[in-house]
Coordinates of N, CA and C in Angstrom, one line a residue:
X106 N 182.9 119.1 176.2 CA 182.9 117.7 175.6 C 182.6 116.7 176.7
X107 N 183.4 116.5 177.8 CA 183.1 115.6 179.3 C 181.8 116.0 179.6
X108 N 180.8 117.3 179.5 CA 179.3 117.7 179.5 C 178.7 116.7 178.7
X109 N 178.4 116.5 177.6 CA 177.9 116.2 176.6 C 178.2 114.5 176.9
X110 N 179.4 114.3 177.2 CA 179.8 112.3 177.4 C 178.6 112.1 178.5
X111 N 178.4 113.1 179.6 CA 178.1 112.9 180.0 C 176.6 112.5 180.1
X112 N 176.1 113.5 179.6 CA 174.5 113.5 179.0 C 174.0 112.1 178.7
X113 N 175.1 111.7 177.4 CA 174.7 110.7 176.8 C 174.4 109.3 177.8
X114 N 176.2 109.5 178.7 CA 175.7 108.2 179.8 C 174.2 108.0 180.5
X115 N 173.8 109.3 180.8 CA 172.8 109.5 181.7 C 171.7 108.4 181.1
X116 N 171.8 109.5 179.7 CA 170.4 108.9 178.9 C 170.8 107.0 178.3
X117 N 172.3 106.8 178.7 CA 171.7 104.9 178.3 C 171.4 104.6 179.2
X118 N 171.7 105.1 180.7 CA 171.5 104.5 181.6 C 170.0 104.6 182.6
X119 N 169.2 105.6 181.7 CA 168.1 106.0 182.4 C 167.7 103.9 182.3
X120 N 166.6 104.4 183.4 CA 165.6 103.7 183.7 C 164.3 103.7 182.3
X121 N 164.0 102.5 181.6 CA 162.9 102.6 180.5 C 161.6 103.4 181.6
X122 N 161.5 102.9 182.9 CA 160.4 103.9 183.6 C 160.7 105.1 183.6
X123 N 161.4 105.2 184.0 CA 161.8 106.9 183.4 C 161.4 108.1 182.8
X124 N 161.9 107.0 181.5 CA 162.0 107.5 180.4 C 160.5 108.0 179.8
X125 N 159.7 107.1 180.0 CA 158.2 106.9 179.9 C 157.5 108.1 180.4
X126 N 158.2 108.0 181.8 CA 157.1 109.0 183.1 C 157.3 110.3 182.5
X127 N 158.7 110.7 181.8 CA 159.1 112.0 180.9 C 157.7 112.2 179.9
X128 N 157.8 110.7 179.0 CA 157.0 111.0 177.9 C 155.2 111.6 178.3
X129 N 155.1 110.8 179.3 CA 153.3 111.1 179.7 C 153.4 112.2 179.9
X130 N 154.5 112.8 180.9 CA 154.4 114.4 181.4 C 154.4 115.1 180.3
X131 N 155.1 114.6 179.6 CA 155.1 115.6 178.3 C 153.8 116.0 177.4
X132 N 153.4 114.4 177.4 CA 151.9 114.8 176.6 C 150.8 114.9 177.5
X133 N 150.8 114.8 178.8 CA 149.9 116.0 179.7 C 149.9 117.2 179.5
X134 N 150.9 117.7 179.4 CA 151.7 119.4 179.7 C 150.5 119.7 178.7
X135 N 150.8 118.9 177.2 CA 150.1 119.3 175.5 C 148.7 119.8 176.0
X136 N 148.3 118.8 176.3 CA 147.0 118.6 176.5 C 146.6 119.7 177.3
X137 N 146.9 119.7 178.4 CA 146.2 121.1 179.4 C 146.4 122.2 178.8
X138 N 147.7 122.5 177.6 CA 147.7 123.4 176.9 C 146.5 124.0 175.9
X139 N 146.5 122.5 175.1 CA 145.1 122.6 174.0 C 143.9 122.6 174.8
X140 N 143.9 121.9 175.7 CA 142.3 122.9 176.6 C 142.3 124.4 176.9
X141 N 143.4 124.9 177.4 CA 143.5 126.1 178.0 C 142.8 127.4 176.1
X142 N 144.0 126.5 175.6 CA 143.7 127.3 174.2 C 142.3 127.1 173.3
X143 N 141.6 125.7 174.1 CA 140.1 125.7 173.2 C 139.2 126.9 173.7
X144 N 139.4 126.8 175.5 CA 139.0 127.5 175.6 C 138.9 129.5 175.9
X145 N 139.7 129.8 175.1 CA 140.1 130.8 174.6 C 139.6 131.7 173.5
X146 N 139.6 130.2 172.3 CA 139.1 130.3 170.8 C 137.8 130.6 171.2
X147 N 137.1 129.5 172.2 CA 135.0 129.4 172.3 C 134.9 130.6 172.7
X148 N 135.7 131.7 173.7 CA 135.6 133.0 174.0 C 135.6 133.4 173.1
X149 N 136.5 133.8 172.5 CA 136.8 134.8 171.3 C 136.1 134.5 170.0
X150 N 135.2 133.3 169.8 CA 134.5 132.9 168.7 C 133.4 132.3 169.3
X151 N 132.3 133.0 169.7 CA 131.0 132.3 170.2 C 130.6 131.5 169.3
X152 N 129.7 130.5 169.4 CA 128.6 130.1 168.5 C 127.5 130.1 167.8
X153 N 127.0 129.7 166.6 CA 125.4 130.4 165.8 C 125.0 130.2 166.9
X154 N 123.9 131.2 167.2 CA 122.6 131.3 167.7 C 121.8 129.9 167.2
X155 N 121.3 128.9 167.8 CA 120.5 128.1 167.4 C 119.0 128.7 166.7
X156 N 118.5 127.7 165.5 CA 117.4 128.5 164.9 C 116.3 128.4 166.4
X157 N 115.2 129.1 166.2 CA 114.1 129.5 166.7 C 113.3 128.5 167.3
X158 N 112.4 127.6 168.4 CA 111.9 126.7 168.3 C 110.3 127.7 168.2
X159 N 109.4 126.8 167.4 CA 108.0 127.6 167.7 C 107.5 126.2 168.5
X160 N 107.3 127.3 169.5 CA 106.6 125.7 170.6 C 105.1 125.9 170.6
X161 N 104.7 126.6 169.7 CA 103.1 126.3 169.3 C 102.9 125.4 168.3
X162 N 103.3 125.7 167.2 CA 104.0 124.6 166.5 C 104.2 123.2 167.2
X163 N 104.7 122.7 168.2 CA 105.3 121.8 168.7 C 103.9 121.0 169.2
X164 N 103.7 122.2 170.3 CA 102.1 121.6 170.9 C 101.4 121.2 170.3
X165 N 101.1 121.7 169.2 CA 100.0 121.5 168.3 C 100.0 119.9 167.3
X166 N 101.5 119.8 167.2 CA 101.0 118.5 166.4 C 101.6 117.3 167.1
X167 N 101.9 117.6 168.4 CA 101.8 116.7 169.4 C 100.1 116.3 169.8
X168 N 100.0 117.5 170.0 CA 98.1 117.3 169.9 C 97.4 116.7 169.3
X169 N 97.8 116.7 168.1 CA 96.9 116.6 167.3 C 97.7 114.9 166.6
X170 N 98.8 114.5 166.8 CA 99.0 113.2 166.7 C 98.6 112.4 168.1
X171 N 98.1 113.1 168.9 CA 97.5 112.4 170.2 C 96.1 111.9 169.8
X172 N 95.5 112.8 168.6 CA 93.8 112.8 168.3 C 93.8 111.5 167.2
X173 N 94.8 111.6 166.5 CA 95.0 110.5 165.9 C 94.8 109.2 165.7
X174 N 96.1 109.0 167.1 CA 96.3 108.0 167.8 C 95.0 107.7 168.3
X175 N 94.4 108.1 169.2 CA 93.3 107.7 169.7 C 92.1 107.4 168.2
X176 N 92.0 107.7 167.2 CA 91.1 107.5 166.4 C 91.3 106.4 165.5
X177 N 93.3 105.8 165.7 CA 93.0 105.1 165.4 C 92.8 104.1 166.2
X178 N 93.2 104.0 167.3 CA 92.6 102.8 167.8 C 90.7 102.3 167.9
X179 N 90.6 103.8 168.3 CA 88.6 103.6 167.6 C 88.4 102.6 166.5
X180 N 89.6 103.1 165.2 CA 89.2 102.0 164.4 C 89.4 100.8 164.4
X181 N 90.4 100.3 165.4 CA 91.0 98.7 165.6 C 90.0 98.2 166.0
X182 N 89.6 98.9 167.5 CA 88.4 98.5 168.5 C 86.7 98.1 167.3
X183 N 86.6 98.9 166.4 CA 85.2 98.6 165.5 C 86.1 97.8 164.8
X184 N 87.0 97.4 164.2 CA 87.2 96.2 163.3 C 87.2 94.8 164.3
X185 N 87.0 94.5 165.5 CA 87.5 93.7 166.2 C 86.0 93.3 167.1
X186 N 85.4 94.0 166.5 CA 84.2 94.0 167.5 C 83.5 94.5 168.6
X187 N 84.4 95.6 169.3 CA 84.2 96.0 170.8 C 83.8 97.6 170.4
X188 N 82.1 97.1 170.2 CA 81.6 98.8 170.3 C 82.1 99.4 171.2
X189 N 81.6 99.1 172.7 CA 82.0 99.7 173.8 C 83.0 100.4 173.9
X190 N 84.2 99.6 173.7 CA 85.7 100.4 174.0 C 85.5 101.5 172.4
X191 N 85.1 101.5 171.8 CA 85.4 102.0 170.3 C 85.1 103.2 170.6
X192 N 83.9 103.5 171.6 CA 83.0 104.5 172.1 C 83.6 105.0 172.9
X193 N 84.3 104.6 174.2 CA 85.0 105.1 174.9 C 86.4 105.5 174.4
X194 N 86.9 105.3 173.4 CA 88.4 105.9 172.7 C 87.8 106.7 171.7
X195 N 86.8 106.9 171.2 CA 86.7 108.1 170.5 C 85.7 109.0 171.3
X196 N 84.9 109.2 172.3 CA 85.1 110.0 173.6 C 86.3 110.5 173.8
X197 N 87.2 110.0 174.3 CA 88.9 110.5 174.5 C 89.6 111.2 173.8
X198 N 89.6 111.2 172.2 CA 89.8 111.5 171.1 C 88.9 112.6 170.6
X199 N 87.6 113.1 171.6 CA 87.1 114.2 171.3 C 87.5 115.3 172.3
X200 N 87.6 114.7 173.6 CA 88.2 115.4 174.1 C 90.1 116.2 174.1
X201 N 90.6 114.9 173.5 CA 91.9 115.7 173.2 C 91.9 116.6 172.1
X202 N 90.9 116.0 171.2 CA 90.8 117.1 170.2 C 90.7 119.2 170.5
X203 N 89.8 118.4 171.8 CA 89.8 120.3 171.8 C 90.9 120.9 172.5
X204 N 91.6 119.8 172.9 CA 92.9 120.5 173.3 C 94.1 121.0 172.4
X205 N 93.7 120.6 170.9 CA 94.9 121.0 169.7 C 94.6 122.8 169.9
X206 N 95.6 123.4 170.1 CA 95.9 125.1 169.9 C 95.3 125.3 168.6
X207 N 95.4 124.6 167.5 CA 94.9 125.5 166.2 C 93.8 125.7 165.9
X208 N 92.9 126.2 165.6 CA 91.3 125.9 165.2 C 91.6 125.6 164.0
X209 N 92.2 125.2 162.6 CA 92.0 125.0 161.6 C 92.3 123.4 161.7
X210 N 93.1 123.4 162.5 CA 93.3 122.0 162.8 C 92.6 120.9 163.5
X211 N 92.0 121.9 164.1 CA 90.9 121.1 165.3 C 89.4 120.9 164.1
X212 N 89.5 121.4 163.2 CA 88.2 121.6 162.1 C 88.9 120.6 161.0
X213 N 90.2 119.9 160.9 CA 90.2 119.2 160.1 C 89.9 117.5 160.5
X214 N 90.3 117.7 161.6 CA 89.9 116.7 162.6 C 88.7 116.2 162.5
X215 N 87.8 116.9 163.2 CA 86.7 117.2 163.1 C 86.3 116.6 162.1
X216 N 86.1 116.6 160.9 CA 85.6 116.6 159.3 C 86.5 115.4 159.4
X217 N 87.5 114.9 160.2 CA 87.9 113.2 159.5 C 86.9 112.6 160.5
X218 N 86.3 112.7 161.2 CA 85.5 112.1 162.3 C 84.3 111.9 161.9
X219 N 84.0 112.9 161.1 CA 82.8 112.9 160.2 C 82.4 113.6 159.4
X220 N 82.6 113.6 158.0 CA 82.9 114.3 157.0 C 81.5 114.8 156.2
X221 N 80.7 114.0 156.7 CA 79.1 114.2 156.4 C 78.4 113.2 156.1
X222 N 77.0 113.3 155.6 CA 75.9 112.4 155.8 C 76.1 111.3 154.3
X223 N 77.0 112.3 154.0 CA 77.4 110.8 152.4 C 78.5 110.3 152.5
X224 N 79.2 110.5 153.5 CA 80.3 109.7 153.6 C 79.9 108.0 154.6
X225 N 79.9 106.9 154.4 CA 79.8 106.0 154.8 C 80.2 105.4 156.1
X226 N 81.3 105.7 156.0 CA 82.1 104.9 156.6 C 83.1 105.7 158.0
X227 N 82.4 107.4 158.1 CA 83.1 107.5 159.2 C 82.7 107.3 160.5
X228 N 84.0 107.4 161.5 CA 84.0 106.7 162.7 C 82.6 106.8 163.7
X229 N 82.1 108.1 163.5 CA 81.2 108.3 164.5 C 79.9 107.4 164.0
X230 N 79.6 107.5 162.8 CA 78.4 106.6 162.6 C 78.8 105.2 163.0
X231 N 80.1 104.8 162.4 CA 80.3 103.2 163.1 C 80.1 103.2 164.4
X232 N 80.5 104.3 165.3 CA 80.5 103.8 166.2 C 78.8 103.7 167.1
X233 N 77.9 104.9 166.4 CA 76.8 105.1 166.8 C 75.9 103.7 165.9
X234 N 76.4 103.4 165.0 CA 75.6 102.0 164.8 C 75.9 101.1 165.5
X235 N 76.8 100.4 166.0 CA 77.8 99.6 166.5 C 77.4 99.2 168.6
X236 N 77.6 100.6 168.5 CA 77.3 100.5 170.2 C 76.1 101.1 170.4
X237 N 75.9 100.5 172.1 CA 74.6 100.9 172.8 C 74.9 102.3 173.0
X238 N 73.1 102.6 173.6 CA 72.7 103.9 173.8 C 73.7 104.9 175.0
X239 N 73.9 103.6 175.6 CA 74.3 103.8 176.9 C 75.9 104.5 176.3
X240 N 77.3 103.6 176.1 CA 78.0 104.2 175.3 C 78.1 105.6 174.1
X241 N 77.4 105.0 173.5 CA 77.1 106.5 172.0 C 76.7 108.0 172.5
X242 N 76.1 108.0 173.8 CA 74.8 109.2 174.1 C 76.3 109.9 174.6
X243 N 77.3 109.5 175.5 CA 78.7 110.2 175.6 C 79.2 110.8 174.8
X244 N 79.5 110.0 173.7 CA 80.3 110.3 172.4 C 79.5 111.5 171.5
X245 N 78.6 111.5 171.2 CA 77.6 112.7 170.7 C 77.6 113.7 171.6
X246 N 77.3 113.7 172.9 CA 77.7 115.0 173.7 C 79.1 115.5 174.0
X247 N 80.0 114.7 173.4 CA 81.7 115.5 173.3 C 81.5 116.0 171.9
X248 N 80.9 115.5 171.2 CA 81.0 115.7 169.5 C 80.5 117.0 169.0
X249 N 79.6 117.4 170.2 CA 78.7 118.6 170.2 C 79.8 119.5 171.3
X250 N 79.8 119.4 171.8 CA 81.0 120.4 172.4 C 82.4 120.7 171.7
X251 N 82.9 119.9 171.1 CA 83.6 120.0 170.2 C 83.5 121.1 168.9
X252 N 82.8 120.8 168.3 CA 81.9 121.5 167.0 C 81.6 122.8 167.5
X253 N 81.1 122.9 168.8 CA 80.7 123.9 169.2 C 82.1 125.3 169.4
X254 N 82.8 124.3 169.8 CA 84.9 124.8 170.1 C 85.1 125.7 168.9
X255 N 84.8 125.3 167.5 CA 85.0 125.7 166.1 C 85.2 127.1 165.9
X256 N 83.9 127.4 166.7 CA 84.2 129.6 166.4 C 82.6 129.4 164.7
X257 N 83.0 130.5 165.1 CA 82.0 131.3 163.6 C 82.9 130.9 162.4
X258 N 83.9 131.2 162.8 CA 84.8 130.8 161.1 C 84.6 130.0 160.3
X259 N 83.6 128.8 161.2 CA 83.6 127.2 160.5 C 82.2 127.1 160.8
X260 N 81.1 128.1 160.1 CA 79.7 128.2 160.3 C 79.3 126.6 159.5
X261 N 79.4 126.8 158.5 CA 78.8 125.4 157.9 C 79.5 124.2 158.1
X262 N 80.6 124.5 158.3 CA 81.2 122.8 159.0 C 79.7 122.6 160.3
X263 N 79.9 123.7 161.1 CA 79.2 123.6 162.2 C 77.3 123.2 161.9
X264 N 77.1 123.7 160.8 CA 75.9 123.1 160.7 C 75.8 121.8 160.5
X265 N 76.3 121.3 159.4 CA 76.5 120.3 158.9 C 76.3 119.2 160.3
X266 N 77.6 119.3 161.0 CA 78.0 118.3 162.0 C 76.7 118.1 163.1
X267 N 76.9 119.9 163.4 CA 75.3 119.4 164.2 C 74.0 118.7 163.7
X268 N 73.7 118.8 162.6 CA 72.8 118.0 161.7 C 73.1 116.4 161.8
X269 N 74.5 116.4 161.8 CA 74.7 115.1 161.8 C 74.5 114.3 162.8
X270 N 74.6 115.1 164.4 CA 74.6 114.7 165.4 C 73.4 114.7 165.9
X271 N 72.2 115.8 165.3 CA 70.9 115.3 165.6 C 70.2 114.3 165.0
X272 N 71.0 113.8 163.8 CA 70.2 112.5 163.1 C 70.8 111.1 164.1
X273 N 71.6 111.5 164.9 CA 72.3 110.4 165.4 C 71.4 110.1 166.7
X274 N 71.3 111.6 167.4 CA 70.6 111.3 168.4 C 69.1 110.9 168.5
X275 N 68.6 111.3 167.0 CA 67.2 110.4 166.6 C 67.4 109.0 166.6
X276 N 68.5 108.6 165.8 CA 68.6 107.1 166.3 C 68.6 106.6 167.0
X277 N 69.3 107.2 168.0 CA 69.1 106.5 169.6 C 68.3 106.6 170.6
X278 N 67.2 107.7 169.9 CA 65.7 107.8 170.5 C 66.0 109.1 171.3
X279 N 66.6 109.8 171.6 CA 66.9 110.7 172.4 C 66.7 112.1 171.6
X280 N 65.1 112.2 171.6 CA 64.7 113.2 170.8 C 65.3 114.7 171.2
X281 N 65.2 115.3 172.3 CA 65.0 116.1 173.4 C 67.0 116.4 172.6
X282 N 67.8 115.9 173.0 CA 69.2 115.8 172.3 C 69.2 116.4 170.7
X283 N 68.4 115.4 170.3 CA 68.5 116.2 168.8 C 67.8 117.6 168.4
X284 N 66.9 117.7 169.3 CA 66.2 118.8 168.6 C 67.4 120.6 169.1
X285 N 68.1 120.0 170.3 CA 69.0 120.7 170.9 C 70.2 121.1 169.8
X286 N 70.6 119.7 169.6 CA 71.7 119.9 168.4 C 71.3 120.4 167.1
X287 N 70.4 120.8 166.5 CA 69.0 121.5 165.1 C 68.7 122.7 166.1
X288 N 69.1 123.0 167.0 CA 69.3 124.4 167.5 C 70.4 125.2 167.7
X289 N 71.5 124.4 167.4 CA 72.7 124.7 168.0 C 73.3 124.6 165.9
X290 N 72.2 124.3 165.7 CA 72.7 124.5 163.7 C 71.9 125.5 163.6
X291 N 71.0 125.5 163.6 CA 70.2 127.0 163.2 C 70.9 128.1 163.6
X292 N 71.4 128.2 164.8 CA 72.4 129.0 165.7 C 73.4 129.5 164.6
X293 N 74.0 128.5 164.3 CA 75.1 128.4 163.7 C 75.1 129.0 161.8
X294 N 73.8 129.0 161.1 CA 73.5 128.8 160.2 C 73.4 130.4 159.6
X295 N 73.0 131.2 160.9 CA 72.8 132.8 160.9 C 74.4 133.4 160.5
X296 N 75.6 133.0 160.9 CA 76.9 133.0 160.6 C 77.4 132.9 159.4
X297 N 76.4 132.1 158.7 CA 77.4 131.7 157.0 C 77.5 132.7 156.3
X298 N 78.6 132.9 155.7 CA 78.7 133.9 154.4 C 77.9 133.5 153.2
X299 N 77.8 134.4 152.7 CA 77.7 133.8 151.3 C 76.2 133.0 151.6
X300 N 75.7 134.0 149.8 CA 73.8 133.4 150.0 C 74.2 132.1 149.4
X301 N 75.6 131.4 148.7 CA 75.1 130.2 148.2 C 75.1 128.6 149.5
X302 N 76.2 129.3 150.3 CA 76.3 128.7 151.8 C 75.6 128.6 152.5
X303 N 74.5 129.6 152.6 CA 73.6 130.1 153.6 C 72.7 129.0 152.8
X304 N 72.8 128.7 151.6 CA 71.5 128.1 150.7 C 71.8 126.4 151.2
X305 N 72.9 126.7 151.6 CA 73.4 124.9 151.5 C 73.3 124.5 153.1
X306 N 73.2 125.7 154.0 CA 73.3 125.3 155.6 C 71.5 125.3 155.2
X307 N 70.5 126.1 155.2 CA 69.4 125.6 155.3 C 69.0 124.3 154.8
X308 N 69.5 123.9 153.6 CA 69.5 122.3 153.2 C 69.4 121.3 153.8
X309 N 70.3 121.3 154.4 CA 71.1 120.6 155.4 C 70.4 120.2 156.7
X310 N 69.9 121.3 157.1 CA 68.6 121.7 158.3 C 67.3 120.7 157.9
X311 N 66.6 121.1 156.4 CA 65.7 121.2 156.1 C 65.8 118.6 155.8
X312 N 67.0 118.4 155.5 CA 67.0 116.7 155.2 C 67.3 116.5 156.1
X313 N 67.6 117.0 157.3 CA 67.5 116.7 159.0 C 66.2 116.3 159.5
X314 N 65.6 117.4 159.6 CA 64.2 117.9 160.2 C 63.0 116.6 159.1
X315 N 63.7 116.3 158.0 CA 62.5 115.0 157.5 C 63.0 114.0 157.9

């Protein structure tokens, strides 16, 4: 009983600091407990495996939003007036292009650059109407290295573009270029499947060459 009186005196008479410094120790103690025990559980219960990254996948349309990017500014640069630069950013844009990993992708590209001789309005003819000789004669020699990147898989894309590229380089008087690029389609032309393909790449050749 005098034990217990005694207790009690203790505790009216603690110190409120005291009392306190008890309480923090106390919920320190907790704490380094529930760490000790988190890390216990993370042992004894690893984590999912994270899914898979495909970093070809990755590359690729990082790439290929690089080819983009650059094409569109080609188009800012022709809405604004400045063949020159328009010429020099889609140069850039041919060359990133062959840096995309995919070939189906680098062939869709491709075909938004210049989809053929009935489409109006794509970039490369703006830009080969637009700018000088001096600028354009660049951009046609990536355009042809590019095309060339393709593979056999994309025989008539490959004709086509080369076709396209030697009417281009007739325009800009640089005969010697075009007749190169109508060699580099003929080349190309022996590859096609299919006699209705084959019928459509000589076509092609044949409203070039007039």
């Amino acid at each position: 009983m005098q034990t217990q009186t005694a207790s009690i005196s203790v505790l009216k008479h603690s110190r409120p600091e005291q009392l306190w410094l008890k309480r923090v120790s106390g919920a320190v103690g907790l704490a380094l407990w529930l760490g000790a025990m988190s890390s216990t559980w993370a042992q004894s219960s690893p984590p999912a495996p994270l899914p898979p990254v495909n970093c070809t996948q990755e590359r690729n349309l990082l790439a290929e939003n690089r080819v983009r990017d650059l094409m569109g500014l080609t188009q800012q640069h022709l809405e604004q007036g400045r063949a020159t630069q328009a010429a020099t950013m889609l140069q850039r844009a041919l060359v990133a292009l062959r840096q995309v990993p995919n070939v189906a992708t680098r062939h869709t590209l491709v075909n938004s650059l210049s989809p053929g001789p009935e489409v109006a309005d794509d970039l490369l003819r703006l830009v080969v109407n637009r700018g000088s000789v001096q600028a354009t004669a660049p951009v046609l020699a990536e355009m042809l290295t590019t095309v060339q990147g393709l593979g056999s898989g994309y025989s008539l894309t490959q004709v086509r573009q080369f076709n396209t590229i030697a009417r281009h380089y007739t325009q800009i008087g640089n005969s010697a270029a075009a007749l190169r690029a109508l060699q580099a389609a003929l080349e190309a032309s022996r590859t096609v499947r299919g006699a209705e393909a084959q019928a459509n790449a000589l076509l092609l050749m044949i409203e070039t060459a007039i």
